[in-house]
């Protein structure tokens, strides 16, 4: 049985849910058949390989230590691009953004931390598994750029990506119902799946009303074995432009569990569909 859910890791949201939520941070236990050293079908990234990658963290220090819940992308010193369901899932307290990370469970000399001053959620996002799953986070303290902390470029408006793309994040490496969270940042190269094929795959997995929208982008492979998973939500899907620079062409939004199942696409918010909104929020804030 497959379940269509956010790839979202938030302790409180998971604990309050009436049905099992992918992303509940359990003890680091290895279910049979899982590989704790890899994202689902991916590999360890190199330190500093994705300097735009950030970890969104929530907690109630000192009572509850900060814990990774989502990913995100640096697009300027003071702005982070992520999925709307990430800040929307924080019930109270502050959301923090940590840049310059590689080992998610350790304090590193390269890391920079800033509290989110304000979250801007797309006005058309209704919540849950839905289109327009995109948000901008304004930082209270700007990041200082260096070798390990860098912004990533936005794509041109309304361009639909093709070919191979790269996903990075600290999402679960497990192909079972139980998440296994890695310590090292992971990466995976994935093929883009056109929307028609993605919709057909979704209907095969779960017939009925589909939340897939023209503002989404999907990845395979539909043969299974490689995908985003719990904890990758909000993180970057990137592609190298013709000019040789990486661009954040997608934001991890939702998919099916178990992760990496045969026939199951991964679904992202397509960044190029929201360039005008991004520019308007940053310009007016």
PDB file of C-alpha atoms in Angstrom:
ATOM      1  CA  UNK A   1       0.000   0.000   0.000  1.00  0.00           C
ATOM      2  CA  UNK A   2       1.334   3.404  -0.981  1.00  0.00           C
ATOM      3  CA  UNK A   3       0.679   6.714   0.743  1.00  0.00           C
ATOM      4  CA  UNK A   4       1.004  10.134  -0.869  1.00  0.00           C
ATOM      5  CA  UNK A   5       2.567  12.485   1.638  1.00  0.00           C
ATOM      6  CA  UNK A   6       4.921  15.390   2.111  1.00  0.00           C
ATOM      7  CA  UNK A   7       8.602  14.594   2.273  1.00  0.00           C
ATOM      8  CA  UNK A   8       8.699  16.578   5.465  1.00  0.00           C
ATOM      9  CA  UNK A   9      10.449  15.906   8.781  1.00  0.00           C
ATOM     10  CA  UNK A  10       8.864  17.777  11.687  1.00  0.00           C
ATOM     11  CA  UNK A  11       8.594  16.220  15.142  1.00  0.00           C
ATOM     12  CA  UNK A  12       5.545  18.158  16.316  1.00  0.00           C
ATOM     13  CA  UNK A  13       3.610  17.885  13.052  1.00  0.00           C
ATOM     14  CA  UNK A  14       4.228  14.165  12.952  1.00  0.00           C
ATOM     15  CA  UNK A  15       3.289  13.674  16.582  1.00  0.00           C
ATOM     16  CA  UNK A  16      -0.002  15.536  16.169  1.00  0.00           C
ATOM     17  CA  UNK A  17      -1.026  13.772  12.959  1.00  0.00           C
ATOM     18  CA  UNK A  18      -3.901  11.310  13.168  1.00  0.00           C
ATOM     19  CA  UNK A  19      -2.339   9.110  10.470  1.00  0.00           C
ATOM     20  CA  UNK A  20       1.304   8.065  10.126  1.00  0.00           C
ATOM     21  CA  UNK A  21       3.383  10.856   8.622  1.00  0.00           C
ATOM     22  CA  UNK A  22       6.551  10.280   6.709  1.00  0.00           C
ATOM     23  CA  UNK A  23       9.377  12.138   8.363  1.00  0.00           C
ATOM     24  CA  UNK A  24       8.855  11.379  12.039  1.00  0.00           C
ATOM     25  CA  UNK A  25      12.407  11.414  13.381  1.00  0.00           C
ATOM     26  CA  UNK A  26      12.888   8.019  14.959  1.00  0.00           C
ATOM     27  CA  UNK A  27      16.065   6.632  16.550  1.00  0.00           C
ATOM     28  CA  UNK A  28      18.691   5.791  13.938  1.00  0.00           C
ATOM     29  CA  UNK A  29      17.719   2.210  13.439  1.00  0.00           C
ATOM     30  CA  UNK A  30      18.405   0.352  10.192  1.00  0.00           C
ATOM     31  CA  UNK A  31      15.386  -1.560   8.830  1.00  0.00           C
ATOM     32  CA  UNK A  32      16.152  -4.672   6.816  1.00  0.00           C
ATOM     33  CA  UNK A  33      17.312  -3.786   3.331  1.00  0.00           C
ATOM     34  CA  UNK A  34      18.141  -0.148   4.063  1.00  0.00           C
ATOM     35  CA  UNK A  35      21.516   1.458   3.426  1.00  0.00           C
ATOM     36  CA  UNK A  36      22.327   4.109   6.031  1.00  0.00           C
ATOM     37  CA  UNK A  37      25.210   5.580   4.035  1.00  0.00           C
ATOM     38  CA  UNK A  38      23.091   6.833   1.127  1.00  0.00           C
ATOM     39  CA  UNK A  39      20.004   8.934   0.273  1.00  0.00           C
ATOM     40  CA  UNK A  40      17.545   6.593  -1.488  1.00  0.00           C
ATOM     41  CA  UNK A  41      19.724   5.521  -4.405  1.00  0.00           C
ATOM     42  CA  UNK A  42      22.208   8.380  -3.980  1.00  0.00           C
ATOM     43  CA  UNK A  43      25.655   8.934  -2.504  1.00  0.00           C
ATOM     44  CA  UNK A  44      27.478  11.072   0.032  1.00  0.00           C
ATOM     45  CA  UNK A  45      28.085  14.605  -1.205  1.00  0.00           C
ATOM     46  CA  UNK A  46      31.507  16.186  -0.727  1.00  0.00           C
ATOM     47  CA  UNK A  47      31.896  18.892   1.948  1.00  0.00           C
ATOM     48  CA  UNK A  48      31.089  22.239   0.338  1.00  0.00           C
ATOM     49  CA  UNK A  49      29.762  20.673  -2.873  1.00  0.00           C
ATOM     50  CA  UNK A  50      26.365  22.364  -2.446  1.00  0.00           C
ATOM     51  CA  UNK A  51      27.107  25.693  -0.693  1.00  0.00           C
ATOM     52  CA  UNK A  52      23.559  26.922  -1.371  1.00  0.00           C
ATOM     53  CA  UNK A  53      22.026  24.051   0.646  1.00  0.00           C
ATOM     54  CA  UNK A  54      20.648  24.924   4.090  1.00  0.00           C
ATOM     55  CA  UNK A  55      18.990  23.034   6.911  1.00  0.00           C
ATOM     56  CA  UNK A  56      15.763  24.422   8.385  1.00  0.00           C
ATOM     57  CA  UNK A  57      15.693  23.583  12.072  1.00  0.00           C
ATOM     58  CA  UNK A  58      13.121  23.907  14.831  1.00  0.00           C
ATOM     59  CA  UNK A  59      13.145  23.314  18.571  1.00  0.00           C
ATOM     60  CA  UNK A  60      12.671  25.006  21.906  1.00  0.00           C
ATOM     61  CA  UNK A  61      16.191  25.454  23.278  1.00  0.00           C
ATOM     62  CA  UNK A  62      17.246  24.557  25.920  1.00  0.00           C
ATOM     63  CA  UNK A  63      14.240  22.277  26.559  1.00  0.00           C
ATOM     64  CA  UNK A  64      14.127  20.788  23.066  1.00  0.00           C
ATOM     65  CA  UNK A  65      17.335  21.040  20.984  1.00  0.00           C
ATOM     66  CA  UNK A  66      17.116  22.238  17.402  1.00  0.00           C
ATOM     67  CA  UNK A  67      16.504  19.441  14.917  1.00  0.00           C
ATOM     68  CA  UNK A  68      16.591  19.299  11.102  1.00  0.00           C
ATOM     69  CA  UNK A  69      13.120  19.341   9.563  1.00  0.00           C
ATOM     70  CA  UNK A  70      13.495  20.602   5.967  1.00  0.00           C
ATOM     71  CA  UNK A  71      15.971  21.780   3.386  1.00  0.00           C
ATOM     72  CA  UNK A  72      16.198  25.075   1.550  1.00  0.00           C
ATOM     73  CA  UNK A  73      18.290  27.138  -0.858  1.00  0.00           C
ATOM     74  CA  UNK A  74      20.167  30.399  -0.350  1.00  0.00           C
ATOM     75  CA  UNK A  75      19.191  32.884  -3.061  1.00  0.00           C
ATOM     76  CA  UNK A  76      20.693  35.989  -1.405  1.00  0.00           C
ATOM     77  CA  UNK A  77      22.326  37.009   1.876  1.00  0.00           C
ATOM     78  CA  UNK A  78      18.944  37.433   3.558  1.00  0.00           C
ATOM     79  CA  UNK A  79      16.588  35.151   1.613  1.00  0.00           C
ATOM     80  CA  UNK A  80      15.949  31.395   1.595  1.00  0.00           C
ATOM     81  CA  UNK A  81      13.785  29.501  -0.890  1.00  0.00           C
ATOM     82  CA  UNK A  82      11.900  26.483   0.478  1.00  0.00           C
ATOM     83  CA  UNK A  83       8.560  24.641   0.411  1.00  0.00           C
ATOM     84  CA  UNK A  84       5.519  26.359   1.919  1.00  0.00           C
ATOM     85  CA  UNK A  85       4.592  23.337   4.030  1.00  0.00           C
ATOM     86  CA  UNK A  86       7.871  23.659   5.946  1.00  0.00           C
ATOM     87  CA  UNK A  87       7.283  26.995   7.747  1.00  0.00           C
ATOM     88  CA  UNK A  88       3.544  26.289   7.762  1.00  0.00           C
ATOM     89  CA  UNK A  89       4.227  23.143   9.797  1.00  0.00           C
ATOM     90  CA  UNK A  90       5.925  25.019  12.653  1.00  0.00           C
ATOM     91  CA  UNK A  91       3.291  25.374  15.409  1.00  0.00           C
ATOM     92  CA  UNK A  92       5.098  27.924  17.598  1.00  0.00           C
ATOM     93  CA  UNK A  93       8.545  29.228  18.434  1.00  0.00           C
ATOM     94  CA  UNK A  94      11.297  30.227  16.034  1.00  0.00           C
ATOM     95  CA  UNK A  95      12.454  28.596  12.829  1.00  0.00           C
ATOM     96  CA  UNK A  96      16.220  28.654  12.252  1.00  0.00           C
ATOM     97  CA  UNK A  97      18.232  28.398   9.045  1.00  0.00           C
ATOM     98  CA  UNK A  98      21.682  26.804   9.245  1.00  0.00           C
ATOM     99  CA  UNK A  99      24.089  27.216   6.308  1.00  0.00           C
ATOM    100  CA  UNK A 100      27.530  25.740   5.702  1.00  0.00           C
ATOM    101  CA  UNK A 101      26.454  22.313   6.967  1.00  0.00           C
ATOM    102  CA  UNK A 102      27.698  18.881   5.956  1.00  0.00           C
ATOM    103  CA  UNK A 103      27.350  16.714   9.069  1.00  0.00           C
ATOM    104  CA  UNK A 104      23.809  17.391  10.247  1.00  0.00           C
ATOM    105  CA  UNK A 105      24.351  15.900  13.694  1.00  0.00           C
ATOM    106  CA  UNK A 106      27.503  17.842  14.571  1.00  0.00           C
ATOM    107  CA  UNK A 107      28.417  21.443  15.283  1.00  0.00           C
ATOM    108  CA  UNK A 108      30.793  22.521  12.496  1.00  0.00           C
ATOM    109  CA  UNK A 109      33.206  25.428  12.222  1.00  0.00           C
ATOM    110  CA  UNK A 110      31.820  26.239   8.774  1.00  0.00           C
ATOM    111  CA  UNK A 111      28.190  26.676   9.833  1.00  0.00           C
ATOM    112  CA  UNK A 112      26.249  29.925  10.112  1.00  0.00           C
ATOM    113  CA  UNK A 113      22.882  30.166  11.859  1.00  0.00           C
ATOM    114  CA  UNK A 114      20.141  32.772  11.566  1.00  0.00           C
ATOM    115  CA  UNK A 115      16.604  32.917  12.912  1.00  0.00           C
ATOM    116  CA  UNK A 116      13.802  33.468  10.404  1.00  0.00           C
ATOM    117  CA  UNK A 117      12.477  36.999  10.732  1.00  0.00           C
ATOM    118  CA  UNK A 118       9.417  36.424   8.543  1.00  0.00           C
ATOM    119  CA  UNK A 119       7.990  33.672   6.346  1.00  0.00           C
ATOM    120  CA  UNK A 120       6.254  34.464   3.058  1.00  0.00           C
ATOM    121  CA  UNK A 121       4.002  31.611   1.918  1.00  0.00           C
ATOM    122  CA  UNK A 122       2.567  31.704  -1.591  1.00  0.00           C
ATOM    123  CA  UNK A 123      -0.992  33.097  -1.307  1.00  0.00           C
ATOM    124  CA  UNK A 124      -2.419  30.314  -3.516  1.00  0.00           C
ATOM    125  CA  UNK A 125      -1.015  27.510  -1.365  1.00  0.00           C
ATOM    126  CA  UNK A 126      -3.983  25.904   0.467  1.00  0.00           C
ATOM    127  CA  UNK A 127      -1.932  23.625   2.693  1.00  0.00           C
ATOM    128  CA  UNK A 128      -1.377  19.864   2.628  1.00  0.00           C
ATOM    129  CA  UNK A 129      -0.348  18.120  -0.613  1.00  0.00           C
ATOM    130  CA  UNK A 130      -1.101  20.805  -3.197  1.00  0.00           C
ATOM    131  CA  UNK A 131       0.343  23.112  -5.862  1.00  0.00           C
ATOM    132  CA  UNK A 132       2.061  26.434  -5.057  1.00  0.00           C
ATOM    133  CA  UNK A 133       4.094  24.739  -2.329  1.00  0.00           C
ATOM    134  CA  UNK A 134       6.702  27.496  -2.200  1.00  0.00           C
ATOM    135  CA  UNK A 135       7.845  29.970   0.452  1.00  0.00           C
ATOM    136  CA  UNK A 136      10.490  32.605   1.031  1.00  0.00           C
ATOM    137  CA  UNK A 137      12.172  33.064   4.402  1.00  0.00           C
ATOM    138  CA  UNK A 138      13.688  36.414   5.354  1.00  0.00           C
ATOM    139  CA  UNK A 139      16.581  36.095   7.785  1.00  0.00           C
ATOM    140  CA  UNK A 140      17.064  38.296  10.827  1.00  0.00           C
ATOM    141  CA  UNK A 141      20.844  38.207  10.316  1.00  0.00           C
ATOM    142  CA  UNK A 142      22.222  37.982   6.748  1.00  0.00           C
ATOM    143  CA  UNK A 143      24.649  35.208   5.909  1.00  0.00           C
ATOM    144  CA  UNK A 144      28.259  36.048   5.094  1.00  0.00           C
ATOM    145  CA  UNK A 145      29.262  34.388   1.845  1.00  0.00           C
ATOM    146  CA  UNK A 146      32.415  32.291   1.663  1.00  0.00           C
ATOM    147  CA  UNK A 147      33.552  29.042   0.066  1.00  0.00           C
ATOM    148  CA  UNK A 148      30.998  26.953   2.010  1.00  0.00           C
ATOM    149  CA  UNK A 149      28.083  29.431   1.981  1.00  0.00           C
ATOM    150  CA  UNK A 150      26.956  30.707  -1.429  1.00  0.00           C
ATOM    151  CA  UNK A 151      23.710  31.675  -3.195  1.00  0.00           C
ATOM    152  CA  UNK A 152      22.309  29.753  -6.140  1.00  0.00           C
ATOM    153  CA  UNK A 153      20.825  31.347  -9.253  1.00  0.00           C
ATOM    154  CA  UNK A 154      17.145  31.227 -10.204  1.00  0.00           C
ATOM    155  CA  UNK A 155      16.147  29.888 -13.631  1.00  0.00           C
ATOM    156  CA  UNK A 156      14.516  31.933 -16.347  1.00  0.00           C
ATOM    157  CA  UNK A 157      10.758  32.320 -15.979  1.00  0.00           C
ATOM    158  CA  UNK A 158       8.438  29.616 -17.333  1.00  0.00           C
ATOM    159  CA  UNK A 159      11.161  27.242 -18.547  1.00  0.00           C
ATOM    160  CA  UNK A 160      10.376  23.555 -18.045  1.00  0.00           C
ATOM    161  CA  UNK A 161      13.589  21.631 -17.256  1.00  0.00           C
ATOM    162  CA  UNK A 162      14.645  18.546 -19.191  1.00  0.00           C
ATOM    163  CA  UNK A 163      17.336  15.906 -18.863  1.00  0.00           C
ATOM    164  CA  UNK A 164      19.204  14.984 -15.699  1.00  0.00           C
ATOM    165  CA  UNK A 165      19.035  17.082 -12.542  1.00  0.00           C
ATOM    166  CA  UNK A 166      20.649  16.819  -9.109  1.00  0.00           C
ATOM    167  CA  UNK A 167      18.966  16.546  -5.724  1.00  0.00           C
ATOM    168  CA  UNK A 168      20.704  17.133  -2.392  1.00  0.00           C
ATOM    169  CA  UNK A 169      19.536  16.854   1.200  1.00  0.00           C
ATOM    170  CA  UNK A 170      19.592  15.075   4.538  1.00  0.00           C
ATOM    171  CA  UNK A 171      16.443  13.081   3.828  1.00  0.00           C
ATOM    172  CA  UNK A 172      15.854   9.468   4.823  1.00  0.00           C
ATOM    173  CA  UNK A 173      17.870   6.753   3.090  1.00  0.00           C
ATOM    174  CA  UNK A 174      15.311   4.050   3.871  1.00  0.00           C
ATOM    175  CA  UNK A 175      13.160   2.235   1.302  1.00  0.00           C
ATOM    176  CA  UNK A 176      10.814   0.998   4.033  1.00  0.00           C
ATOM    177  CA  UNK A 177       8.040   2.749   5.971  1.00  0.00           C
ATOM    178  CA  UNK A 178      10.570   3.670   8.658  1.00  0.00           C
ATOM    179  CA  UNK A 179      12.933   6.614   7.994  1.00  0.00           C
ATOM    180  CA  UNK A 180      16.679   6.277   8.493  1.00  0.00           C
ATOM    181  CA  UNK A 181      18.250   9.718   8.698  1.00  0.00           C
ATOM    182  CA  UNK A 182      21.815  10.154   7.379  1.00  0.00           C
ATOM    183  CA  UNK A 183      24.433  12.333   9.025  1.00  0.00           C
ATOM    184  CA  UNK A 184      26.275  13.370   5.841  1.00  0.00           C
ATOM    185  CA  UNK A 185      24.651  15.490   3.142  1.00  0.00           C
ATOM    186  CA  UNK A 186      23.440  13.245   0.324  1.00  0.00           C
ATOM    187  CA  UNK A 187      23.103  13.735  -3.448  1.00  0.00           C
ATOM    188  CA  UNK A 188      21.455  11.909  -6.327  1.00  0.00           C
ATOM    189  CA  UNK A 189      21.232  12.446 -10.094  1.00  0.00           C
ATOM    190  CA  UNK A 190      17.658  12.004 -11.348  1.00  0.00           C
ATOM    191  CA  UNK A 191      15.923  12.183 -14.745  1.00  0.00           C
ATOM    192  CA  UNK A 192      13.141  14.727 -15.279  1.00  0.00           C
ATOM    193  CA  UNK A 193       9.792  13.095 -16.122  1.00  0.00           C
ATOM    194  CA  UNK A 194       7.350  15.057 -18.297  1.00  0.00           C
ATOM    195  CA  UNK A 195       4.055  16.030 -16.666  1.00  0.00           C
ATOM    196  CA  UNK A 196       1.925  13.712 -18.802  1.00  0.00           C
ATOM    197  CA  UNK A 197       3.992  10.674 -17.843  1.00  0.00           C
ATOM    198  CA  UNK A 198       4.099  11.860 -14.224  1.00  0.00           C
ATOM    199  CA  UNK A 199       0.308  12.172 -14.071  1.00  0.00           C
ATOM    200  CA  UNK A 200      -0.117   8.711 -15.563  1.00  0.00           C
ATOM    201  CA  UNK A 201       2.267   7.264 -12.978  1.00  0.00           C
ATOM    202  CA  UNK A 202       0.447   9.011 -10.122  1.00  0.00           C
ATOM    203  CA  UNK A 203      -2.916   7.680 -11.299  1.00  0.00           C
ATOM    204  CA  UNK A 204      -1.453   4.182 -11.433  1.00  0.00           C
ATOM    205  CA  UNK A 205      -0.114   4.521  -7.902  1.00  0.00           C
ATOM    206  CA  UNK A 206      -3.210   6.169  -6.451  1.00  0.00           C
ATOM    207  CA  UNK A 207      -6.236   6.563  -8.762  1.00  0.00           C
ATOM    208  CA  UNK A 208      -8.459   9.582  -8.169  1.00  0.00           C
ATOM    209  CA  UNK A 209      -7.999  13.303  -7.870  1.00  0.00           C
ATOM    210  CA  UNK A 210      -4.360  14.201  -8.404  1.00  0.00           C
ATOM    211  CA  UNK A 211      -2.725  17.311  -6.912  1.00  0.00           C
ATOM    212  CA  UNK A 212      -0.238  17.457  -9.811  1.00  0.00           C
ATOM    213  CA  UNK A 213      -0.271  20.915 -11.435  1.00  0.00           C
ATOM    214  CA  UNK A 214       1.327  22.628 -14.388  1.00  0.00           C
ATOM    215  CA  UNK A 215       3.554  24.497 -11.922  1.00  0.00           C
ATOM    216  CA  UNK A 216       5.157  21.231 -10.770  1.00  0.00           C
ATOM    217  CA  UNK A 217       8.102  19.279 -12.139  1.00  0.00           C
ATOM    218  CA  UNK A 218       8.625  15.552 -11.613  1.00  0.00           C
ATOM    219  CA  UNK A 219      11.621  13.236 -11.500  1.00  0.00           C
ATOM    220  CA  UNK A 220      12.048   9.505 -11.813  1.00  0.00           C
ATOM    221  CA  UNK A 221      13.354   7.031 -12.471  1.00  0.00           C
ATOM    222  CA  UNK A 222       9.989   5.272 -12.590  1.00  0.00           C
ATOM    223  CA  UNK A 223      11.888   2.000 -12.374  1.00  0.00           C
ATOM    224  CA  UNK A 224      12.385   2.886  -8.706  1.00  0.00           C
ATOM    225  CA  UNK A 225      15.364   2.848  -6.396  1.00  0.00           C
ATOM    226  CA  UNK A 226      16.207   6.564  -6.431  1.00  0.00           C
ATOM    227  CA  UNK A 227      14.121   9.378  -4.933  1.00  0.00           C
ATOM    228  CA  UNK A 228      13.786  12.168  -2.440  1.00  0.00           C
ATOM    229  CA  UNK A 229      12.426  11.145   0.945  1.00  0.00           C
ATOM    230  CA  UNK A 230      11.504  12.321   4.429  1.00  0.00           C
ATOM    231  CA  UNK A 231      13.563  15.342   5.486  1.00  0.00           C
ATOM    232  CA  UNK A 232      14.344  16.455   1.908  1.00  0.00           C
ATOM    233  CA  UNK A 233      11.270  18.738   1.754  1.00  0.00           C
ATOM    234  CA  UNK A 234      11.993  22.287   0.673  1.00  0.00           C
ATOM    235  CA  UNK A 235      15.431  21.337  -0.568  1.00  0.00           C
ATOM    236  CA  UNK A 236      16.930  22.162  -3.952  1.00  0.00           C
ATOM    237  CA  UNK A 237      16.656  20.316  -7.223  1.00  0.00           C
ATOM    238  CA  UNK A 238      19.356  21.862  -9.412  1.00  0.00           C
ATOM    239  CA  UNK A 239      20.528  21.868 -13.009  1.00  0.00           C
ATOM    240  CA  UNK A 240      23.610  23.381 -14.622  1.00  0.00           C
ATOM    241  CA  UNK A 241      22.627  26.153 -17.045  1.00  0.00           C
ATOM    242  CA  UNK A 242      24.034  26.620 -20.546  1.00  0.00           C
ATOM    243  CA  UNK A 243      26.289  29.250 -18.976  1.00  0.00           C
ATOM    244  CA  UNK A 244      27.744  26.592 -16.670  1.00  0.00           C
ATOM    245  CA  UNK A 245      26.132  27.853 -13.450  1.00  0.00           C
ATOM    246  CA  UNK A 246      23.847  25.823 -11.148  1.00  0.00           C
ATOM    247  CA  UNK A 247      20.208  26.919 -10.957  1.00  0.00           C
ATOM    248  CA  UNK A 248      17.555  25.825  -8.468  1.00  0.00           C
ATOM    249  CA  UNK A 249      14.891  24.515 -10.837  1.00  0.00           C
ATOM    250  CA  UNK A 250      12.750  22.702  -8.259  1.00  0.00           C
ATOM    251  CA  UNK A 251      11.754  22.569  -4.585  1.00  0.00           C
ATOM    252  CA  UNK A 252      11.081  19.166  -2.992  1.00  0.00           C
ATOM    253  CA  UNK A 253       7.335  19.004  -2.322  1.00  0.00           C
ATOM    254  CA  UNK A 254       5.733  15.546  -2.106  1.00  0.00           C
ATOM    255  CA  UNK A 255       5.822  11.918  -3.159  1.00  0.00           C
ATOM    256  CA  UNK A 256       4.923   8.380  -2.175  1.00  0.00           C
ATOM    257  CA  UNK A 257       6.098   6.107   0.601  1.00  0.00           C
ATOM    258  CA  UNK A 258       7.917   3.797   0.716  1.00  0.00           C
ATOM    259  CA  UNK A 259      10.435   6.106  -0.954  1.00  0.00           C
ATOM    260  CA  UNK A 260      12.023   4.856  -4.169  1.00  0.00           C
ATOM    261  CA  UNK A 261       9.066   2.572  -4.969  1.00  0.00           C
ATOM    262  CA  UNK A 262       8.776   1.330  -8.542  1.00  0.00           C
ATOM    263  CA  UNK A 263       6.469   3.543 -10.603  1.00  0.00           C
ATOM    264  CA  UNK A 264       6.487   6.391  -8.063  1.00  0.00           C
ATOM    265  CA  UNK A 265       7.613   9.857  -9.246  1.00  0.00           C
ATOM    266  CA  UNK A 266       9.010  12.558  -6.989  1.00  0.00           C
ATOM    267  CA  UNK A 267       7.134  15.867  -7.252  1.00  0.00           C
ATOM    268  CA  UNK A 268       8.643  19.346  -6.877  1.00  0.00           C
ATOM    269  CA  UNK A 269       7.454  22.918  -7.096  1.00  0.00           C
ATOM    270  CA  UNK A 270       8.838  24.248 -10.386  1.00  0.00           C
ATOM    271  CA  UNK A 271      10.810  27.376  -9.541  1.00  0.00           C
ATOM    272  CA  UNK A 272      10.516  28.906 -13.033  1.00  0.00           C
ATOM    273  CA  UNK A 273       6.728  29.102 -12.603  1.00  0.00           C
ATOM    274  CA  UNK A 274       7.126  31.476  -9.644  1.00  0.00           C
ATOM    275  CA  UNK A 275       9.882  33.899 -10.660  1.00  0.00           C
ATOM    276  CA  UNK A 276       7.553  36.922 -10.713  1.00  0.00           C
ATOM    277  CA  UNK A 277       6.207  36.087  -7.243  1.00  0.00           C
ATOM    278  CA  UNK A 278       9.717  35.618  -5.855  1.00  0.00           C
ATOM    279  CA  UNK A 279      10.882  38.954  -7.265  1.00  0.00           C
ATOM    280  CA  UNK A 280       7.775  40.764  -6.021  1.00  0.00           C
ATOM    281  CA  UNK A 281       8.154  39.473  -2.432  1.00  0.00           C
ATOM    282  CA  UNK A 282      11.847  40.332  -2.246  1.00  0.00           C
ATOM    283  CA  UNK A 283      11.315  43.687  -3.908  1.00  0.00           C
ATOM    284  CA  UNK A 284       8.504  44.713  -1.570  1.00  0.00           C
ATOM    285  CA  UNK A 285      10.101  43.506   1.683  1.00  0.00           C
TER     286      UNK A 285
END
